[in-house]
Every structure is written in C-alpha cells, then in structure tokens.
Short mmCIF file of C-alpha atoms in Angstrom, two decimals:
data_model
loop_
_atom_site.label_atom_id
_atom_site.label_comp_id
_atom_site.label_asym_id
_atom_site.label_seq_id
_atom_site.Cartn_x
_atom_site.Cartn_y
_atom_site.Cartn_z
CA MET U 1240 147.65 208.75 71.54
CA ASN U 1241 147.87 209.03 67.79
CA ALA U 1242 148.50 205.47 66.56
CA GLU U 1243 149.48 206.91 63.16
CA SER U 1244 152.68 208.08 64.89
CA GLU U 1245 155.17 205.27 64.42
CA PRO U 1246 157.18 206.09 67.59
CA ASP U 1247 154.00 205.94 69.70
CA ARG U 1248 152.95 202.66 68.10
CA LEU U 1249 156.35 201.09 68.72
CA ARG U 1250 156.40 202.40 72.29
CA LEU U 1251 153.11 200.70 73.12
CA LEU U 1252 154.06 197.43 71.45
CA SER U 1253 157.46 197.45 73.13
CA ALA U 1254 155.92 198.13 76.56
CA ALA U 1255 153.40 195.33 76.06
CA SER U 1256 156.00 192.86 74.81
CA THR U 1257 158.47 193.64 77.59
CA GLY U 1258 155.89 193.40 80.35
CA MET U 1259 154.30 190.17 79.14
CA ALA U 1260 157.47 188.29 78.22
CA GLY U 1261 157.85 185.20 80.37
CA VAL U 1262 154.68 185.86 82.38
CA LEU U 1263 152.99 182.52 83.14
CA ASP U 1264 149.78 183.77 84.71
CA MET U 1265 146.81 184.71 82.53
CA GLU U 1266 145.51 187.40 84.86
CA ARG U 1267 148.91 189.10 85.03
CA VAL U 1268 149.15 189.09 81.23
CA ALA U 1269 145.69 190.64 80.96
CA ARG U 1270 146.38 193.25 83.63
CA HIS U 1271 149.50 194.30 81.79
CA LEU U 1272 147.55 194.84 78.57
CA VAL U 1273 145.10 196.98 80.52
CA ALA U 1274 147.91 199.06 82.03
CA VAL U 1275 149.63 199.57 78.65
CA ALA U 1276 146.43 200.47 76.80
CA LEU U 1277 145.41 202.96 79.47
CA GLY U 1278 148.67 204.78 78.81
CA GLY U 1279 147.06 206.97 76.15
CA PHE U 1280 145.45 204.47 73.78
CA ALA U 1281 142.06 203.86 75.44
CA ASP U 1282 140.01 205.25 78.32
CA THR U 1283 138.68 201.87 79.45
CA VAL U 1284 139.93 198.33 78.76
CA GLY U 1285 138.56 194.90 79.59
CA VAL U 1286 139.94 191.44 78.86
CA TYR U 1287 137.58 188.47 78.60
CA VAL U 1288 138.61 184.84 78.02
CA ALA U 1289 136.48 181.81 77.23
CA GLU U 1290 135.26 180.06 80.38
CA GLN U 1291 136.71 176.75 79.13
CA LEU U 1292 140.23 178.14 79.53
CA ILE U 1293 139.64 178.92 83.19
CA VAL U 1294 138.74 175.31 83.97
CA GLY U 1295 141.71 173.97 82.01
CA ASP U 1296 140.04 172.91 78.75
CA GLU U 1297 141.21 173.65 75.24
CA PRO U 1298 139.95 176.83 73.48
CA PRO U 1299 136.34 176.36 72.37
CA ARG U 1300 135.25 175.98 68.78
CA PRO U 1301 133.41 178.95 67.26
CA PRO U 1302 130.02 178.99 68.99
CA GLY U 1303 128.01 180.12 65.96
CA VAL U 1304 124.80 181.77 67.06
CA ARG U 1305 124.97 180.53 70.63
CA ALA U 1306 125.62 182.66 73.69
CA VAL U 1307 129.27 182.83 74.72
CA GLU U 1308 130.43 182.13 78.28
CA THR U 1309 133.48 184.17 79.26
CA ARG U 1310 135.38 185.24 82.33
CA ARG U 1311 136.43 188.86 82.81
CA ILE U 1312 140.05 188.58 84.02
CA ALA U 1313 141.11 192.24 83.95
CA VAL U 1314 139.45 195.63 83.69
CA GLY U 1315 140.56 199.21 84.07
CA ALA U 1316 139.73 202.83 83.34
CA ALA U 1317 141.71 206.03 83.32
CA GLY U 1318 140.82 208.01 86.42
CA ALA U 1319 138.03 205.73 87.65
CA ASP U 1320 137.58 202.46 89.55
CA LEU U 1321 135.47 200.07 87.49
CA GLU U 1322 135.94 197.03 89.75
CA PRO U 1323 132.65 197.50 91.65
CA LEU U 1324 130.77 197.65 88.35
CA PHE U 1325 132.79 195.13 86.35
CA PRO U 1326 134.63 192.91 88.87
CA ALA U 1327 137.56 190.91 87.55
CA GLY U 1328 136.99 187.19 87.88
CA GLU U 1329 133.27 187.43 87.16
CA MET U 1330 131.66 185.10 84.63
CA VAL U 1331 129.91 186.99 81.85
CA VAL U 1332 127.53 185.44 79.33
CA PHE U 1333 127.36 187.40 76.07
CA ALA U 1334 124.03 187.00 74.34
CA ALA U 1335 123.79 185.32 70.95
CA GLY U 1336 123.89 187.91 68.20
CA SER U 1337 125.63 190.53 70.34
CA ALA U 1338 128.79 192.26 69.16
CA TYR U 1339 130.71 190.48 71.93
CA ALA U 1340 129.57 187.02 70.89
CA ALA U 1341 130.18 187.86 67.22
CA CYS U 1342 133.75 188.97 67.98
CA ILE U 1343 134.55 185.55 69.46
CA ALA U 1344 132.43 183.48 67.07
CA ASP U 1345 133.67 185.16 63.89
CA GLY U 1346 137.14 186.03 65.13
CA ALA U 1347 136.69 189.54 63.70
CA PRO U 1348 136.85 193.00 65.33
CA GLN U 1349 133.59 194.73 66.19
CA ARG U 1350 132.81 198.47 66.53
CA PHE U 1351 129.85 200.27 68.05
CA GLY U 1352 129.22 203.71 69.48
CA GLU U 1353 127.01 203.03 72.50
CA LEU U 1354 127.37 200.47 75.24
CA ASP U 1355 124.75 197.73 74.93
CA ARG U 1356 123.61 198.01 78.52
CA HIS U 1357 121.30 194.97 78.31
CA LEU U 1358 124.42 192.79 77.90
CA VAL U 1359 126.07 194.03 81.09
CA LEU U 1360 125.42 192.22 84.36
CA GLU U 1361 123.81 194.29 87.06
CA PRO U 1362 126.46 195.46 89.53
CA ARG U 1363 126.50 193.77 92.92
CA VAL U 1364 126.89 197.17 94.58
CA PRO U 1365 126.01 200.63 93.25
CA PRO U 1366 128.98 201.90 91.20
CA PRO U 1367 130.73 205.01 92.51
CA ARG U 1368 129.97 208.30 90.77
CA PRO U 1369 133.30 208.45 88.85
CA ALA U 1370 132.53 205.05 87.27
CA ARG U 1371 129.02 206.11 86.28
CA GLU U 1372 130.35 209.28 84.73
CA ARG U 1373 133.09 207.38 82.91
CA LEU U 1374 130.55 204.99 81.34
CA ALA U 1375 128.30 207.83 80.28
CA ASP U 1376 131.23 209.57 78.59
CA LEU U 1377 132.25 206.60 76.42
CA VAL U 1378 131.40 207.09 72.76
CA ASP U 1379 133.41 204.51 70.81
CA PHE U 1380 133.90 200.80 71.54
CA LEU U 1381 136.35 198.45 69.80
CA LEU U 1382 136.27 194.70 70.42
CA VAL U 1383 139.27 192.71 69.18
CA PRO U 1384 139.50 188.90 69.26
CA LEU U 1385 142.34 187.23 71.15
CA ARG U 1386 143.29 184.76 68.45
CA THR U 1387 146.00 182.10 68.28
CA GLY U 1388 145.96 180.24 64.98
CA GLU U 1389 142.42 179.02 64.42
CA ALA U 1390 141.43 179.35 68.06
CA VAL U 1391 139.88 182.45 69.64
CA LEU U 1392 140.69 182.62 73.35
CA GLY U 1393 138.45 185.58 74.08
CA LEU U 1394 138.40 189.31 73.38
CA ALA U 1395 139.89 192.62 74.43
CA ALA U 1396 137.42 195.48 74.75
CA PHE U 1397 138.74 199.04 74.27
CA ALA U 1398 136.63 202.19 74.68
CA ARG U 1399 137.20 205.93 74.36
CA GLY U 1400 135.40 208.96 75.69
CA LYS U 1401 134.44 212.16 73.94
CA ALA U 1402 137.70 213.93 74.72
CA ALA U 1403 139.86 211.23 73.13
CA GLY U 1404 137.69 210.90 70.04
CA PRO U 1405 136.91 207.75 68.06
CA PHE U 1406 139.41 205.07 67.08
CA THR U 1407 141.02 205.55 63.68
CA ASP U 1408 141.89 202.76 61.26
CA ALA U 1409 145.48 202.97 62.49
CA ASP U 1410 144.22 202.64 66.07
CA ALA U 1411 142.22 199.53 65.11
CA ALA U 1412 145.32 198.03 63.49
CA LEU U 1413 147.37 198.71 66.63
CA ALA U 1414 144.64 197.18 68.79
CA GLY U 1415 144.90 194.08 66.62
CA GLU U 1416 148.66 193.91 67.15
CA LEU U 1417 148.26 194.34 70.92
CA ALA U 1418 145.57 191.64 70.96
CA ALA U 1419 147.72 189.23 68.94
CA LEU U 1420 150.64 189.69 71.32
CA THR U 1421 148.35 189.28 74.32
CA ALA U 1422 146.78 186.14 72.86
CA ARG U 1423 150.16 184.47 72.39
CA CYS U 1424 151.14 185.26 75.97
CA LEU U 1425 147.76 184.16 77.31
CA ASP U 1426 148.04 180.90 75.42
CA GLY U 1427 151.50 180.24 76.84
CA ALA U 1428 150.30 181.09 80.35
CA ARG U 1429 147.20 178.92 80.16
CA ARG U 1430 149.26 175.96 78.85
CA TYR U 1431 151.70 176.40 81.70
CA GLN U 1432 148.92 176.72 84.27
CA ARG U 1433 147.23 173.58 82.93
CA GLU U 1434 150.50 171.62 83.05
CA HIS U 1435 151.24 173.05 86.48
CA ALA U 1436 147.85 171.88 87.78
CA ALA U 1437 148.33 168.44 86.20
CA ALA U 1438 151.80 168.11 87.72
CA ARG U 1439 150.54 169.16 91.14
CA ALA U 1440 147.70 166.65 90.91
CA LEU U 1441 150.17 163.95 89.89
CA GLN U 1442 152.52 164.85 92.70
CA ALA U 1443 149.71 164.88 95.26
CA GLY U 1444 148.42 161.52 94.03
CA LEU U 1445 151.86 159.94 94.38
CA LEU U 1446 152.59 161.07 97.91
CA PRO U 1447 152.85 158.41 100.63
CA LEU U 1448 150.18 157.90 103.25
CA PRO U 1449 149.60 160.96 105.45
CA PRO U 1450 151.07 160.97 108.96
CA GLY U 1451 148.94 158.92 111.34
CA ALA U 1452 147.61 156.61 108.62
CA VAL U 1453 149.70 153.71 109.98
CA PRO U 1454 148.99 152.91 113.69
CA GLY U 1455 152.09 153.13 115.87
CA VAL U 1456 154.20 154.74 113.17
CA ARG U 1457 154.67 158.36 112.17
CA VAL U 1458 155.82 159.37 108.70
CA ALA U 1459 157.12 162.69 107.36
CA HIS U 1460 158.44 163.37 103.88
CA ARG U 1461 159.57 166.19 101.60
CA SER U 1462 160.17 166.30 97.85
CA VAL U 1463 161.88 169.12 95.93
CA PRO U 1464 162.10 168.70 92.11
CA ALA U 1465 165.30 169.84 90.42
CA GLY U 1466 165.63 173.39 89.09
CA ARG U 1467 162.99 176.11 88.96
CA ALA U 1468 160.86 174.86 86.06
CA ASN U 1469 160.20 171.22 87.02
CA LEU U 1470 157.15 170.43 89.12
CA VAL U 1471 157.72 166.70 89.35
CA GLY U 1472 160.80 164.57 88.93
CA GLY U 1473 162.14 161.05 89.12
CA ASP U 1474 162.33 160.69 92.92
CA TRP U 1475 159.60 158.95 94.86
CA CYS U 1476 158.85 157.43 98.24
CA ASP U 1477 156.00 155.25 99.42
CA VAL U 1478 154.58 153.61 102.53
CA VAL U 1479 152.56 150.41 102.07
CA PRO U 1480 150.63 148.93 105.03
CA LEU U 1481 151.04 145.14 105.31
CA PRO U 1482 149.34 142.45 107.41
CA GLY U 1483 150.35 142.13 111.05
CA GLY U 1484 151.01 145.84 111.54
CA ARG U 1485 154.08 145.76 109.32
CA LEU U 1486 154.70 148.24 106.54
CA ALA U 1487 156.85 148.42 103.42
CA LEU U 1488 158.96 151.52 102.86
CA VAL U 1489 160.24 152.29 99.38
CA ILE U 1490 162.31 155.18 98.09
CA GLY U 1491 163.72 155.51 94.60
CA ASP U 1492 165.41 157.79 92.12
CA ALA U 1493 164.81 157.35 88.38
CA MET U 1494 167.61 158.71 86.21
CA GLY U 1495 167.07 162.24 84.90
CA HIS U 1496 164.62 165.00 85.75
CA GLY U 1497 161.30 166.38 84.56
CA SER U 1498 158.48 164.54 82.80
CA ALA U 1499 160.50 161.62 81.40
CA ALA U 1500 161.89 160.75 84.83
CA ALA U 1501 158.45 161.26 86.39
CA ALA U 1502 156.90 158.80 83.91
CA ALA U 1503 159.48 156.17 84.84
CA MET U 1504 158.98 156.93 88.52
CA VAL U 1505 155.22 156.37 88.27
CA GLN U 1506 155.68 152.92 86.75
CA LEU U 1507 158.37 151.83 89.20
CA ARG U 1508 156.42 153.11 92.18
CA ALA U 1509 153.25 151.32 91.09
CA ALA U 1510 155.16 148.09 90.52
CA ALA U 1511 156.91 148.32 93.89
CA ARG U 1512 153.61 148.94 95.69
CA THR U 1513 151.98 145.96 93.97
CA LEU U 1514 154.91 143.66 94.76
CA ALA U 1515 154.90 144.74 98.40
CA MET U 1516 151.16 144.07 98.69
CA LEU U 1517 151.75 140.59 97.22
CA GLY U 1518 154.00 139.83 100.17
CA LYS U 1519 157.39 140.04 98.43
CA ASP U 1520 160.36 140.80 100.65
CA PRO U 1521 162.67 143.76 99.86
CA ALA U 1522 165.18 141.72 97.83
CA GLU U 1523 162.40 140.15 95.77
CA ILE U 1524 160.84 143.56 95.14
CA LEU U 1525 164.13 144.97 93.87
CA THR U 1526 164.76 141.88 91.72
CA TRP U 1527 161.44 142.33 89.95
CA LEU U 1528 161.97 146.09 89.55
CA ASP U 1529 165.38 145.34 88.02
CA ARG U 1530 163.65 143.21 85.38
CA ILE U 1531 160.98 145.83 84.72
CA ALA U 1532 163.24 148.90 84.48
CA PRO U 1533 164.66 148.32 80.95
CA ASP U 1534 161.13 148.29 79.49
CA ILE U 1535 159.77 151.54 80.90
CA GLY U 1536 161.01 153.92 78.21
CA PRO U 1537 163.98 156.22 77.76
CA VAL U 1538 164.72 156.34 81.51
CA GLN U 1539 166.04 152.82 82.08
CA PHE U 1540 168.11 153.10 85.25
CA ALA U 1541 167.12 153.90 88.80
CA THR U 1542 168.35 153.44 92.34
CA CYS U 1543 166.06 152.20 95.06
CA ALA U 1544 165.98 151.18 98.72
CA CYS U 1545 163.25 149.00 100.16
CA ALA U 1546 162.47 148.02 103.74
CA VAL U 1547 159.81 146.00 105.53
CA LEU U 1548 159.41 147.45 109.02
CA ASP U 1549 157.90 145.38 111.84
CA PRO U 1550 157.29 147.82 114.73
CA ALA U 1551 156.05 145.07 117.07
CA ALA U 1552 159.24 143.04 116.63
CA GLY U 1553 161.44 146.14 116.57
CA THR U 1554 163.17 145.04 113.37
CA ALA U 1555 163.37 145.88 109.70
CA GLU U 1556 164.51 143.94 106.65
CA ILE U 1557 166.25 146.33 104.27
CA CYS U 1558 167.76 146.01 100.81
CA ARG U 1559 169.17 148.58 98.41
CA ALA U 1560 169.89 148.81 94.71
CA GLY U 1561 172.68 151.34 94.22
CA HIS U 1562 170.90 153.72 96.59
CA PRO U 1563 172.45 155.79 99.42
CA PRO U 1564 172.40 153.89 102.74
CA PRO U 1565 169.54 154.50 105.20
CA ILE U 1566 170.30 156.16 108.52
CA LEU U 1567 168.88 155.08 111.86
CA LEU U 1568 168.29 157.88 114.36
CA ARG U 1569 168.13 156.24 117.78
CA PRO U 1570 165.96 157.46 120.67
CA ASP U 1571 169.07 158.82 122.44
CA GLY U 1572 169.85 161.06 119.40
CA ASP U 1573 172.75 159.05 117.98
CA CYS U 1574 172.82 158.45 114.20
CA ASP U 1575 174.02 155.25 112.59
CA VAL U 1576 174.58 154.76 108.88
CA LEU U 1577 173.26 151.26 108.25
CA ASP U 1578 175.88 148.93 106.79
CA LEU U 1579 174.06 147.22 103.91
CA PRO U 1580 175.27 145.62 100.67
CA PRO U 1581 175.05 148.44 98.08
CA GLY U 1582 173.58 146.37 95.23
CA LEU U 1583 173.50 147.46 91.60
CA PRO U 1584 171.09 150.08 90.25
CA LEU U 1585 167.84 148.85 88.74
CA GLY U 1586 167.89 148.18 85.02
CA LEU U 1587 171.20 146.35 84.71
CA ASP U 1588 169.37 142.98 84.72
CA GLY U 1589 170.60 140.00 86.67
CA ALA U 1590 171.66 141.90 89.78
CA ASP U 1591 171.78 139.94 93.04
CA TYR U 1592 170.07 141.68 95.96
CA GLU U 1593 170.44 140.70 99.60
CA ASN U 1594 168.23 141.47 102.61
CA THR U 1595 169.74 142.68 105.88
CA ARG U 1596 167.85 142.51 109.15
CA VAL U 1597 168.49 145.44 111.51
CA ALA U 1598 167.17 146.29 114.96
CA VAL U 1599 164.84 149.30 115.10
CA PRO U 1600 164.12 149.99 118.80
CA ASP U 1601 160.87 151.66 119.76
CA GLY U 1602 161.18 155.43 119.32
CA SER U 1603 163.80 155.14 116.57
CA THR U 1604 163.57 157.03 113.28
CA LEU U 1605 164.50 155.35 110.02
CA VAL U 1606 165.73 157.94 107.51
CA LEU U 1607 165.47 157.19 103.79
CA TYR U 1608 166.58 159.73 101.19
CA THR U 1609 167.78 160.20 97.63
CA ASP U 1610 171.25 161.37 96.66
CA GLY U 1611 169.94 164.83 95.78
CA LEU U 1612 169.58 165.53 99.50
CA ILE U 1613 173.23 164.90 100.30
CA GLU U 1614 175.24 165.40 97.10
CA THR U 1615 175.84 168.72 95.37
CA ARG U 1616 178.50 170.01 92.99
CA ALA U 1617 180.44 171.14 96.04
CA ARG U 1618 179.68 168.20 98.36
CA ASP U 1619 180.47 164.54 97.68
CA LEU U 1620 178.67 161.47 99.04
CA GLU U 1621 180.71 161.08 102.22
CA ALA U 1622 180.56 164.77 103.09
CA GLY U 1623 176.83 164.75 102.34
CA ILE U 1624 176.14 161.81 104.65
CA ALA U 1625 178.14 163.54 107.37
CA ALA U 1626 176.09 166.71 106.88
CA LEU U 1627 172.85 164.72 107.05
CA ARG U 1628 173.93 162.97 110.26
CA SER U 1629 174.80 166.34 111.76
CA ALA U 1630 171.40 167.76 110.78
CA LEU U 1631 169.61 164.74 112.28
CA ALA U 1632 171.60 164.44 115.51
CA GLY U 1633 169.53 165.05 118.62
CA ARG U 1634 166.29 165.40 116.64
CA ALA U 1635 163.64 164.11 119.04
CA GLY U 1636 160.91 166.71 118.42
CA PRO U 1637 157.95 166.62 116.03
CA LEU U 1638 158.77 164.54 112.98
CA GLU U 1639 157.35 167.02 110.45
CA ASP U 1640 159.53 169.77 111.87
CA ALA U 1641 162.61 167.55 111.78
CA CYS U 1642 161.99 166.58 108.15
CA ALA U 1643 161.42 170.18 107.07
CA ASP U 1644 164.49 171.42 108.94
CA VAL U 1645 166.78 168.75 107.49
CA VAL U 1646 165.73 169.55 103.92
CA ALA U 1647 166.03 173.29 104.55
CA LYS U 1648 169.57 172.87 105.92
CA LEU U 1649 170.87 170.65 103.13
CA VAL U 1650 169.02 171.93 100.04
CA VAL U 1651 169.54 175.39 98.58
CA PRO U 1652 167.20 175.97 95.59
CA PRO U 1653 167.56 175.89 92.69
CA ASN U 1654 168.89 172.40 93.37
CA HIS U 1655 170.47 170.56 90.44
CA ASP U 1656 169.00 167.19 91.36
CA ASP U 1657 165.61 165.98 92.56
CA VAL U 1658 165.42 165.65 96.34
CA THR U 1659 163.27 163.33 98.43
CA GLY U 1660 163.57 162.53 102.11
CA MET U 1661 161.36 160.34 104.32
CA LEU U 1662 161.49 159.96 108.08
CA VAL U 1663 159.67 157.03 109.70
CA ARG U 1664 159.45 156.91 113.50
CA THR U 1665 158.18 153.95 115.49
CA GLY U 1666 156.31 154.20 118.77
CA THR U 1667 153.69 156.64 119.95
#
C-alpha cells in the first residue's frame, strides 16, 4: 500500500478505529491491528506490551539502559504462520541497547534492515518452511512505541519483504497513527481488565460461606449485578456461624448500583457480620446498622433482613428493615410468605425493629432475596412474590439447582436492578 495515497491512509485508519472501538480485551485490540496492517501495509506485524500490564500494574517508567520485559500478545504474517516461531502470549526480554528496548525506553520509532536474530528466542519447535522463508525475505523493520501520554505501553513491530520495498516517511507517519490509536484502545482495555479483576476479587471475597461449611445446613446463593457494565452492586448476603450450631443469615440492598453502592454494601456487610459474632439478635443488628448507614457516604439508605437460625430447635428469629419478606419452603413443597413487621429502611435513624420467632421444621428451606429478584418495570411486588412462590413450589431437589433455576426464571438480563437470592435448607 502506498501510504502517500490519502484514501488508502484513511481506509486503514478507519478500519483500525472501527474494529477497535469498544473492545475491552488487550489481545483482541492487538490482533485487530495485526489484521489491519497485514491488509497491504506490512508483511509481518507483532505487538508487544510491557509485562507489568499483563499482571495488572501501571505502565512502567522508562527503563533506561536496562533490558525490557514484554509479552508478545499478537503476531501475524501475510501468507505464513508465525505462531510456532513467535507464539502469542510468550514473554520476551529485549536486551539492553537493542532497538526494541530503545523504542520503549526512548518512546521513539526505530528502523533497521536486518532482523537481530540474537534477540529472538529460540523456537520451541522447528518453524515451518513458509515461516523460515518469510523471515529470510524481510528487509525493512519499523518499531513504533505504543504511547499514551508519558507512558509507553509497549511497541508495534512492522516488517516488509523485498517485493513490498522499504517503508517511506509517509508509511512511518501512518504507522505512528496506527500505534497511537492502538495504544489508546490498549490502555482502555487494560484499565477495564484490571477493574474487572478487582471487582471479581471483591465479589468472590464477599460471598457467603460455601455449601457444606455449616454442619446440618446447606446454602445456595446467586448474585446478578444490574445492567451489562457493572460487576458488583449494592446487594449482599452472608452466613455467619454462631455458637451452639446456630447461624446468622443476613441479606441487604444498598441504594443504587455500581461502585458507590458496592462500597456501602461492604461496610454494612462487615458491620452486620461483626454484630452477629458479638451475639446481637436480629433486631439489635438492624438497629446498629440503622445508626451506621447515614455515615457511610453518598449511599445512605438500604434495606436488610436478618435471621438467627437454630436448626436443632427448628426455629428462627427474623427481623426486617424495609426488605421484602422471607419465604419458607416447607418439606412438602408448600411456600409460605412469612408475616413479619416490615420495619423502616436503614439510614432513617430511630427506627424500631421487632424480632419474630418462626418455626423452621427439619428439611425446610428459608428463602431470602432482594427486590431485584421479584420486581421489574412490568412486575410489581405482589406479582413478583407470586412468581417467586410459583418458581419455588415443589422444589425438593439439589439446592444449587433450585437456586439457579429460580434466578433464571425470574431474571432476564440486562436486569435494571441488582439481584441476590439465598436459599438455606436445614437437615441433611
């Protein structure tokens, strides 16, 4: 391709921009650059990013004269398979003083006419003949830094064979534009991937005890954050073992969605767990949470239901703060909505909460949930509770299956509210 032709230049930039827009995976961004550049601009292309980005760190500072650790995340060649020789995903250390290290350290393009073979890792398997011939035919190499602001994320390596001829100044300028676009998309993808990993770690760390962790009781739960973009939300549930084989069950819903609601949820959940471990009954736990809620930031209101289950006695003390009523699924398959004082949501200060003792026969399932499970724009509270009872009726099989089926029946993503459901079954 002649980069001095404005239509060709715009075609390549448009193809790159269109393909990378909204892509939140670094490897997919890099592979798209490779595919675009192989469409007439270069004969081989490789994309390398700093190893720190792969493990979730910030872009490294210029390494000076040191060797540079990178990860090859995409590679391609016109008419040849370079994967056996240069596998994507492989860590590559560029020697200090090499053109590769200089490209990243100085943030400036580099040109050379012969591949520095001493900088290339030995292939794990002998490369196929087309790859060997392709490497021997390359006569011009152009390394362009992947820069965002002051940070250099890595480099894009372009090469041409004898038939295509060397890169012109216009080609080098176009390579710089392609690299700049790629760097912006890579930076967005790596930020998303880092936040995604952090959110997943947070979500995993906040899950209740795994099934079987409480003797004589089985627990199953599901959480679905609102929308497509959120990874965590304001809903939570928890199971806290107590002396005498009892356990505290807590479920709550902090107002809002996303990170702000999740931050409030973390504080309320930690406080509820601590209060339960101190021996507070459900009403006392909710009273203290009501006092705490106004001081936890912009999200000041939440609903919550709390229970202390005593499997040996076959009873539970339950209290709620503006939260949907629990449901008791009896061993014979009948569902009862527990008649409990509704209470006021947390954060209104001065609310009066009241415990209710209910019978929980052996083999019963106590169902706790947030309003996102039952309410939608087309289904009000009463209709939602009826739908939940219908989904639960006759459910005597494995608890995990029952929990998954109930959520699947009632929630159609993208849901507009966070959803959490917890099923707790007594008996063996």
